[in-house]
Amino acid sequence: MRVGVLTGGGDCPGLNAVIRAVVRKGVKEHGFEFIGFRDGWKGPLEGITMPLGIEECRGILPRGGTILGSSRTNPFKVEDGVQRIQDNLAEAGVDALVAIGGEDTLGVATKLADLGVKVVGVPKTIDNDLSGTDFTFGFDTAVNIATEAIDRLHTTAESHHRVLVVEVMGRHAGWIALHAGLAGGASIVLIPEIPFDIDEVCGLVQRRFESKYAPILVVSEGAVPKDGTGMTLASGELDAFGHVRLGGIGDRVAKEIEDRTGAEARAVVLGHVQRGGTPTAFDRWLATRFGLQAIGAVADGEFGVMVALRGKDIVRVPLIEGTGELKVVSPEEYEEARVFFG
């Protein structure tokens, strides 16, 4: 059997660990042959490939990013895109496809599976917002990077008696902000799921100063105020999946705090630092287990599924369970953390 592998969407720590696990088990236990499709769905769409065997996978376990490259290509937005993919898979002699990606990449995989393409999905996103799985790889690394940044910012905030606003990734879900904020001892965490009251935020900032400590705020890029004034800034055009690029909420919150309280405030945008570099041990472990289960599904002839972490077990679930609805922070989970705010 010849198996194609692709990685789509934003890069993420742990992608190479999945590729490595898929190929090593596939070759050693099942005698499969592999071909890598370059740059996400652009690869099968345009027939862009690379050799993918055990030799190509040596030394990639600790590497961030993806040796296959990635893109946000959406074949359903390209004329004859689906037919071109089917033709290129047939021409390359590909019997099955392992698609590693987030909501958008696996959304394409779901549609292709419905059209008869033999595909297995592996969930990837630093945002941890894919339903169907308890955790996605990449999330733990992003949280650790954000937490370390918050730890470092505490010292400069205290030295200058300054408010520091840390903007982290999280378009629709505040998992990174909530986990990193709690782990880093932030004074306030603002997330997309719970619109915030800027007056309440300023009150918490002043209360923090009264306790002789400088406030650290952690803000998801998709956080919005209750009054609907749209403090989050959108820049750039829509991508192939209809997303705008978010950014600027950290600066806007810092300016509001400074104007309303008189305290000096600065914003720090972590941006793509959160998704780059060496994956944590947990992400390597989870990504490897996902890869082993994914190629197991291919060997069993079980397609149209996504591998997922449920408790301690890696299971196979229908692809639609991973892409049908985003997993977001509940009001109860957020309320539980509020005891540490202020």
Short mmCIF file of N, CA, C and O in Angstrom, two decimals, residues 28-128:
data_model
loop_
_atom_site.label_atom_id
_atom_site.label_comp_id
_atom_site.label_asym_id
_atom_site.label_seq_id
_atom_site.Cartn_x
_atom_site.Cartn_y
_atom_site.Cartn_z
N LYS A 28 7.91 -0.42 9.07
CA LYS A 28 8.43 -1.56 9.81
C LYS A 28 7.41 -2.66 10.07
O LYS A 28 7.72 -3.85 10.01
N GLU A 29 6.17 -2.26 10.39
CA GLU A 29 5.16 -3.26 10.75
C GLU A 29 4.27 -3.68 9.59
O GLU A 29 3.76 -4.80 9.57
N HIS A 30 4.07 -2.77 8.64
CA HIS A 30 3.10 -3.07 7.58
C HIS A 30 3.70 -3.10 6.18
O HIS A 30 3.01 -3.48 5.23
N GLY A 31 4.95 -2.69 6.06
CA GLY A 31 5.58 -2.69 4.75
C GLY A 31 5.02 -1.67 3.79
O GLY A 31 5.13 -1.81 2.56
N PHE A 32 4.42 -0.60 4.32
CA PHE A 32 3.85 0.44 3.47
C PHE A 32 4.95 1.29 2.84
O PHE A 32 6.05 1.43 3.37
N GLU A 33 4.60 1.90 1.74
CA GLU A 33 5.44 2.90 1.09
C GLU A 33 4.77 4.26 1.30
O GLU A 33 3.54 4.36 1.31
N PHE A 34 5.59 5.30 1.48
CA PHE A 34 5.03 6.61 1.78
C PHE A 34 5.49 7.66 0.77
O PHE A 34 6.57 7.57 0.19
N ILE A 35 4.62 8.66 0.59
CA ILE A 35 4.94 9.82 -0.22
C ILE A 35 4.45 11.05 0.54
O ILE A 35 3.36 11.06 1.11
N GLY A 36 5.30 12.07 0.59
CA GLY A 36 4.91 13.30 1.28
C GLY A 36 4.35 14.31 0.32
O GLY A 36 4.92 14.56 -0.74
N PHE A 37 3.20 14.89 0.67
CA PHE A 37 2.63 15.97 -0.12
C PHE A 37 3.04 17.30 0.51
O PHE A 37 2.86 17.51 1.71
N ARG A 38 3.59 18.17 -0.30
CA ARG A 38 4.14 19.43 0.20
C ARG A 38 3.05 20.48 0.42
O ARG A 38 2.06 20.55 -0.31
N ASP A 39 3.25 21.27 1.47
CA ASP A 39 2.48 22.51 1.69
C ASP A 39 0.97 22.29 1.78
O ASP A 39 0.18 22.92 1.06
N GLY A 40 0.57 21.40 2.67
CA GLY A 40 -0.84 21.20 2.94
C GLY A 40 -1.59 20.64 1.75
O GLY A 40 -1.08 19.82 0.98
N TRP A 41 -2.83 21.13 1.57
CA TRP A 41 -3.66 20.63 0.46
C TRP A 41 -3.16 21.12 -0.89
O TRP A 41 -3.60 20.62 -1.93
N LYS A 42 -2.22 22.05 -0.89
CA LYS A 42 -1.62 22.48 -2.15
C LYS A 42 -0.86 21.33 -2.80
O LYS A 42 -0.80 21.22 -4.02
N GLY A 43 -0.30 20.43 -1.97
CA GLY A 43 0.46 19.30 -2.48
C GLY A 43 -0.35 18.38 -3.38
O GLY A 43 -0.04 18.21 -4.56
N PRO A 44 -1.43 17.76 -2.86
CA PRO A 44 -2.24 16.91 -3.72
C PRO A 44 -3.00 17.68 -4.79
O PRO A 44 -3.35 17.12 -5.83
N LEU A 45 -3.26 18.96 -4.54
CA LEU A 45 -3.97 19.78 -5.53
C LEU A 45 -3.10 20.00 -6.77
O LEU A 45 -3.59 19.97 -7.90
N GLU A 46 -1.80 20.22 -6.56
CA GLU A 46 -0.91 20.54 -7.67
C GLU A 46 0.11 19.43 -7.96
O GLU A 46 0.99 19.59 -8.80
N GLY A 47 -0.01 18.32 -7.22
CA GLY A 47 0.90 17.20 -7.45
C GLY A 47 2.32 17.47 -6.99
O GLY A 47 3.28 16.98 -7.59
N ILE A 48 2.48 18.25 -5.91
CA ILE A 48 3.81 18.57 -5.38
C ILE A 48 4.15 17.57 -4.28
O ILE A 48 3.50 17.53 -3.24
N THR A 49 5.17 16.77 -4.51
CA THR A 49 5.49 15.68 -3.58
C THR A 49 6.97 15.68 -3.20
O THR A 49 7.78 16.40 -3.79
N MET A 50 7.29 14.87 -2.21
CA MET A 50 8.68 14.63 -1.81
C MET A 50 8.80 13.20 -1.30
O MET A 50 7.81 12.61 -0.85
N PRO A 51 9.99 12.62 -1.38
CA PRO A 51 10.17 11.27 -0.83
C PRO A 51 9.93 11.29 0.68
O PRO A 51 10.25 12.27 1.36
N LEU A 52 9.37 10.23 1.21
CA LEU A 52 9.09 10.16 2.64
C LEU A 52 9.29 8.73 3.11
O LEU A 52 8.42 7.87 2.92
N GLY A 53 10.43 8.49 3.71
CA GLY A 53 10.74 7.18 4.24
C GLY A 53 11.43 7.33 5.58
O GLY A 53 11.52 8.43 6.13
N ILE A 54 11.91 6.22 6.11
CA ILE A 54 12.57 6.26 7.41
C ILE A 54 13.77 7.20 7.40
O ILE A 54 14.02 7.93 8.36
N GLU A 55 14.51 7.21 6.31
CA GLU A 55 15.70 8.06 6.23
C GLU A 55 15.33 9.53 6.33
O GLU A 55 16.03 10.32 7.00
N GLU A 56 14.25 9.93 5.67
CA GLU A 56 13.81 11.34 5.72
C GLU A 56 13.30 11.73 7.10
O GLU A 56 13.22 12.93 7.41
N CYS A 57 12.96 10.75 7.92
CA CYS A 57 12.37 11.04 9.23
C CYS A 57 13.40 10.96 10.37
O CYS A 57 13.03 11.15 11.54
N ARG A 58 14.65 10.70 10.05
CA ARG A 58 15.67 10.62 11.09
C ARG A 58 15.96 12.01 11.66
O ARG A 58 16.14 12.97 10.91
N GLY A 59 15.98 12.10 12.99
CA GLY A 59 16.35 13.34 13.66
C GLY A 59 15.29 14.41 13.72
O GLY A 59 15.56 15.53 14.16
N ILE A 60 14.05 14.10 13.29
CA ILE A 60 13.03 15.16 13.23
C ILE A 60 12.16 15.22 14.48
O ILE A 60 11.36 16.15 14.63
N LEU A 61 12.29 14.24 15.39
CA LEU A 61 11.42 14.22 16.57
C LEU A 61 11.44 15.53 17.36
O LEU A 61 10.37 16.04 17.73
N PRO A 62 12.60 16.12 17.65
CA PRO A 62 12.60 17.35 18.44
C PRO A 62 12.43 18.63 17.64
O PRO A 62 12.40 19.72 18.21
N ARG A 63 12.30 18.51 16.31
CA ARG A 63 12.22 19.71 15.48
C ARG A 63 10.81 20.29 15.43
O ARG A 63 9.83 19.55 15.32
N GLY A 64 10.73 21.62 15.54
CA GLY A 64 9.44 22.27 15.37
C GLY A 64 9.08 22.35 13.90
O GLY A 64 9.82 21.88 13.03
N GLY A 65 7.95 22.95 13.61
CA GLY A 65 7.52 23.09 12.22
C GLY A 65 7.20 21.75 11.60
O GLY A 65 6.83 20.79 12.29
N THR A 66 7.32 21.66 10.28
CA THR A 66 7.01 20.42 9.56
C THR A 66 7.92 20.28 8.36
O THR A 66 8.07 21.23 7.57
N ILE A 67 8.52 19.12 8.20
CA ILE A 67 9.40 18.88 7.05
C ILE A 67 8.62 18.86 5.74
O ILE A 67 9.20 19.00 4.66
N LEU A 68 7.29 18.72 5.81
CA LEU A 68 6.47 18.69 4.61
C LEU A 68 6.03 20.07 4.16
O LEU A 68 5.51 20.23 3.05
N GLY A 69 6.21 21.07 5.01
CA GLY A 69 5.70 22.39 4.70
C GLY A 69 4.19 22.45 4.92
O GLY A 69 3.53 21.42 5.12
N SER A 70 3.65 23.65 4.91
CA SER A 70 2.23 23.81 5.17
C SER A 70 1.68 25.01 4.41
O SER A 70 2.42 25.83 3.88
N SER A 71 0.35 25.09 4.35
CA SER A 71 -0.32 26.24 3.75
C SER A 71 -1.78 26.21 4.18
O SER A 71 -2.23 25.23 4.79
N ARG A 72 -2.50 27.28 3.87
CA ARG A 72 -3.93 27.33 4.17
C ARG A 72 -4.76 27.17 2.89
O ARG A 72 -5.83 27.76 2.75
N THR A 73 -4.26 26.37 1.98
CA THR A 73 -4.95 26.12 0.72
C THR A 73 -6.26 25.38 0.96
O THR A 73 -6.30 24.40 1.70
N ASN A 74 -7.32 25.86 0.33
CA ASN A 74 -8.63 25.20 0.42
C ASN A 74 -9.03 24.73 -0.97
O ASN A 74 -9.44 25.53 -1.81
N PRO A 75 -8.92 23.42 -1.26
CA PRO A 75 -9.23 22.93 -2.61
C PRO A 75 -10.68 23.14 -3.03
O PRO A 75 -10.99 23.14 -4.22
N PHE A 76 -11.57 23.34 -2.06
CA PHE A 76 -12.98 23.56 -2.38
C PHE A 76 -13.23 24.99 -2.84
O PHE A 76 -14.34 25.32 -3.25
N LYS A 77 -12.20 25.84 -2.75
CA LYS A 77 -12.29 27.20 -3.28
C LYS A 77 -11.59 27.33 -4.63
O LYS A 77 -11.48 28.43 -5.19
N VAL A 78 -11.08 26.20 -5.14
CA VAL A 78 -10.36 26.19 -6.41
C VAL A 78 -11.20 25.46 -7.45
O VAL A 78 -11.78 24.40 -7.16
N GLU A 79 -11.28 26.01 -8.64
CA GLU A 79 -12.06 25.38 -9.70
C GLU A 79 -11.53 23.97 -9.99
O GLU A 79 -10.33 23.78 -10.19
N ASP A 80 -12.42 23.00 -9.97
CA ASP A 80 -12.06 21.59 -10.19
C ASP A 80 -11.06 21.09 -9.17
O ASP A 80 -10.32 20.12 -9.43
N GLY A 81 -11.02 21.72 -7.99
CA GLY A 81 -10.03 21.35 -6.99
C GLY A 81 -10.14 19.91 -6.52
O GLY A 81 -9.13 19.21 -6.41
N VAL A 82 -11.35 19.46 -6.26
CA VAL A 82 -11.54 18.10 -5.77
C VAL A 82 -11.14 17.08 -6.83
O VAL A 82 -10.45 16.10 -6.53
N GLN A 83 -11.56 17.32 -8.06
CA GLN A 83 -11.20 16.39 -9.14
C GLN A 83 -9.69 16.35 -9.35
O GLN A 83 -9.12 15.28 -9.59
N ARG A 84 -9.04 17.50 -9.24
CA ARG A 84 -7.58 17.55 -9.39
C ARG A 84 -6.89 16.74 -8.30
O ARG A 84 -5.90 16.03 -8.56
N ILE A 85 -7.41 16.83 -7.07
CA ILE A 85 -6.83 16.04 -5.98
C ILE A 85 -7.01 14.55 -6.25
O ILE A 85 -6.07 13.75 -6.12
N GLN A 86 -8.20 14.17 -6.63
CA GLN A 86 -8.46 12.76 -6.91
C GLN A 86 -7.57 12.25 -8.04
O GLN A 86 -7.02 11.14 -7.97
N ASP A 87 -7.41 13.04 -9.08
CA ASP A 87 -6.57 12.65 -10.21
C ASP A 87 -5.10 12.53 -9.80
O ASP A 87 -4.41 11.58 -10.19
N ASN A 88 -4.62 13.48 -9.00
CA ASN A 88 -3.21 13.46 -8.60
C ASN A 88 -2.92 12.32 -7.63
O ASN A 88 -1.83 11.73 -7.67
N LEU A 89 -3.88 12.00 -6.76
CA LEU A 89 -3.70 10.85 -5.87
C LEU A 89 -3.60 9.56 -6.68
O LEU A 89 -2.75 8.70 -6.41
N ALA A 90 -4.46 9.45 -7.68
CA ALA A 90 -4.46 8.25 -8.52
C ALA A 90 -3.16 8.16 -9.33
O ALA A 90 -2.55 7.09 -9.43
N GLU A 91 -2.72 9.30 -9.86
CA GLU A 91 -1.50 9.31 -10.67
C GLU A 91 -0.28 8.94 -9.83
O GLU A 91 0.65 8.28 -10.30
N ALA A 92 -0.28 9.36 -8.55
CA ALA A 92 0.84 9.06 -7.66
C ALA A 92 0.73 7.65 -7.05
O ALA A 92 1.62 7.23 -6.31
N GLY A 93 -0.35 6.96 -7.36
CA GLY A 93 -0.53 5.61 -6.84
C GLY A 93 -0.83 5.57 -5.35
O GLY A 93 -0.52 4.58 -4.68
N VAL A 94 -1.44 6.64 -4.85
CA VAL A 94 -1.73 6.73 -3.41
C VAL A 94 -3.04 6.00 -3.10
O VAL A 94 -4.08 6.30 -3.67
N ASP A 95 -2.95 5.05 -2.17
CA ASP A 95 -4.12 4.27 -1.78
C ASP A 95 -4.86 4.88 -0.60
O ASP A 95 -6.07 4.66 -0.42
N ALA A 96 -4.15 5.64 0.24
CA ALA A 96 -4.76 6.24 1.42
C ALA A 96 -3.98 7.48 1.79
O ALA A 96 -2.81 7.65 1.40
N LEU A 97 -4.62 8.37 2.54
CA LEU A 97 -4.03 9.66 2.88
C LEU A 97 -4.15 9.90 4.37
O LEU A 97 -5.22 9.70 4.96
N VAL A 98 -3.05 10.34 5.01
CA VAL A 98 -3.07 10.79 6.40
C VAL A 98 -2.95 12.31 6.39
O VAL A 98 -1.94 12.86 5.94
N ALA A 99 -4.01 12.99 6.85
CA ALA A 99 -4.05 14.45 6.86
C ALA A 99 -3.89 14.93 8.30
O ALA A 99 -4.69 14.58 9.18
N ILE A 100 -2.86 15.74 8.54
CA ILE A 100 -2.56 16.24 9.89
C ILE A 100 -2.85 17.73 9.91
O ILE A 100 -2.23 18.50 9.16
N GLY A 101 -3.80 18.15 10.73
CA GLY A 101 -4.13 19.57 10.73
C GLY A 101 -5.23 19.91 11.72
O GLY A 101 -5.68 19.07 12.50
N GLY A 102 -5.67 21.15 11.65
CA GLY A 102 -6.69 21.64 12.56
C GLY A 102 -8.06 21.66 11.93
O GLY A 102 -8.37 20.89 11.00
N GLU A 103 -8.88 22.58 12.38
CA GLU A 103 -10.28 22.67 11.96
C GLU A 103 -10.43 22.74 10.45
O GLU A 103 -11.25 22.03 9.85
N ASP A 104 -9.63 23.58 9.80
CA ASP A 104 -9.78 23.78 8.36
C ASP A 104 -9.25 22.60 7.56
O ASP A 104 -9.90 22.11 6.64
N THR A 105 -8.06 22.14 7.91
CA THR A 105 -7.46 21.00 7.20
C THR A 105 -8.32 19.76 7.33
O THR A 105 -8.58 19.04 6.35
N LEU A 106 -8.79 19.49 8.54
CA LEU A 106 -9.62 18.31 8.76
C LEU A 106 -11.03 18.51 8.21
O LEU A 106 -11.73 17.54 7.90
N GLY A 107 -11.46 19.77 8.09
CA GLY A 107 -12.74 20.04 7.43
C GLY A 107 -12.71 19.62 5.97
O GLY A 107 -13.66 19.02 5.46
N VAL A 108 -11.59 19.92 5.30
CA VAL A 108 -11.41 19.47 3.93
C VAL A 108 -11.36 17.94 3.87
O VAL A 108 -11.98 17.32 3.00
N ALA A 109 -10.63 17.34 4.83
CA ALA A 109 -10.52 15.88 4.87
C ALA A 109 -11.90 15.24 5.04
O ALA A 109 -12.20 14.21 4.42
N THR A 110 -12.74 15.85 5.86
CA THR A 110 -14.09 15.33 6.09
C THR A 110 -14.90 15.31 4.80
O THR A 110 -15.56 14.33 4.46
N LYS A 111 -14.84 16.41 4.05
CA LYS A 111 -15.58 16.50 2.78
C LYS A 111 -15.04 15.50 1.76
O LYS A 111 -15.81 14.87 1.02
N LEU A 112 -13.71 15.36 1.71
CA LEU A 112 -13.12 14.42 0.76
C LEU A 112 -13.48 12.98 1.12
O LEU A 112 -13.72 12.16 0.22
N ALA A 113 -13.53 12.70 2.42
CA ALA A 113 -13.92 11.35 2.84
C ALA A 113 -15.35 11.04 2.40
O ALA A 113 -15.65 9.92 1.97
N ASP A 114 -16.22 12.05 2.48
CA ASP A 114 -17.60 11.86 2.04
C ASP A 114 -17.67 11.60 0.53
O ASP A 114 -18.65 11.00 0.05
N LEU A 115 -16.64 12.04 -0.20
CA LEU A 115 -16.60 11.86 -1.65
C LEU A 115 -15.83 10.60 -2.05
O LEU A 115 -15.58 10.37 -3.23
N GLY A 116 -15.43 9.82 -1.04
CA GLY A 116 -14.81 8.54 -1.33
C GLY A 116 -13.31 8.46 -1.19
O GLY A 116 -12.72 7.39 -1.41
N VAL A 117 -12.65 9.57 -0.84
CA VAL A 117 -11.20 9.53 -0.63
C VAL A 117 -10.92 8.81 0.69
O VAL A 117 -11.55 9.09 1.71
N LYS A 118 -9.96 7.90 0.67
CA LYS A 118 -9.61 7.15 1.88
C LYS A 118 -8.63 7.98 2.72
O LYS A 118 -7.44 8.05 2.42
N VAL A 119 -9.16 8.60 3.74
CA VAL A 119 -8.36 9.54 4.53
C VAL A 119 -8.54 9.29 6.02
O VAL A 119 -9.63 8.95 6.49
N VAL A 120 -7.45 9.46 6.76
CA VAL A 120 -7.44 9.41 8.23
C VAL A 120 -6.91 10.75 8.71
O VAL A 120 -5.90 11.26 8.19
N GLY A 121 -7.56 11.35 9.71
CA GLY A 121 -7.16 12.65 10.21
C GLY A 121 -6.43 12.57 11.54
O GLY A 121 -6.68 11.69 12.35
N VAL A 122 -5.49 13.51 11.72
CA VAL A 122 -4.78 13.67 12.99
C VAL A 122 -4.97 15.11 13.45
O VAL A 122 -4.63 16.04 12.72
N PRO A 123 -5.54 15.32 14.65
CA PRO A 123 -5.87 16.68 15.10
C PRO A 123 -4.65 17.45 15.60
O PRO A 123 -3.90 16.98 16.44
N LYS A 124 -4.47 18.65 15.05
CA LYS A 124 -3.35 19.51 15.42
C LYS A 124 -3.82 20.94 15.58
O LYS A 124 -4.49 21.48 14.69
N THR A 125 -3.55 21.54 16.71
CA THR A 125 -3.73 22.99 16.86
C THR A 125 -3.18 23.41 18.21
O THR A 125 -3.41 22.74 19.21
N ILE A 126 -2.47 24.53 18.24
CA ILE A 126 -2.00 25.03 19.52
C ILE A 126 -3.16 25.57 20.35
O ILE A 126 -3.04 25.71 21.56
N ASP A 127 -4.29 25.87 19.70
CA ASP A 127 -5.43 26.47 20.41
C ASP A 127 -6.23 25.47 21.23
O ASP A 127 -7.05 25.86 22.07
N ASN A 128 -6.04 24.16 20.98
CA ASN A 128 -6.75 23.10 21.71
C ASN A 128 -8.26 23.22 21.57
O ASN A 128 -9.01 22.84 22.47
#
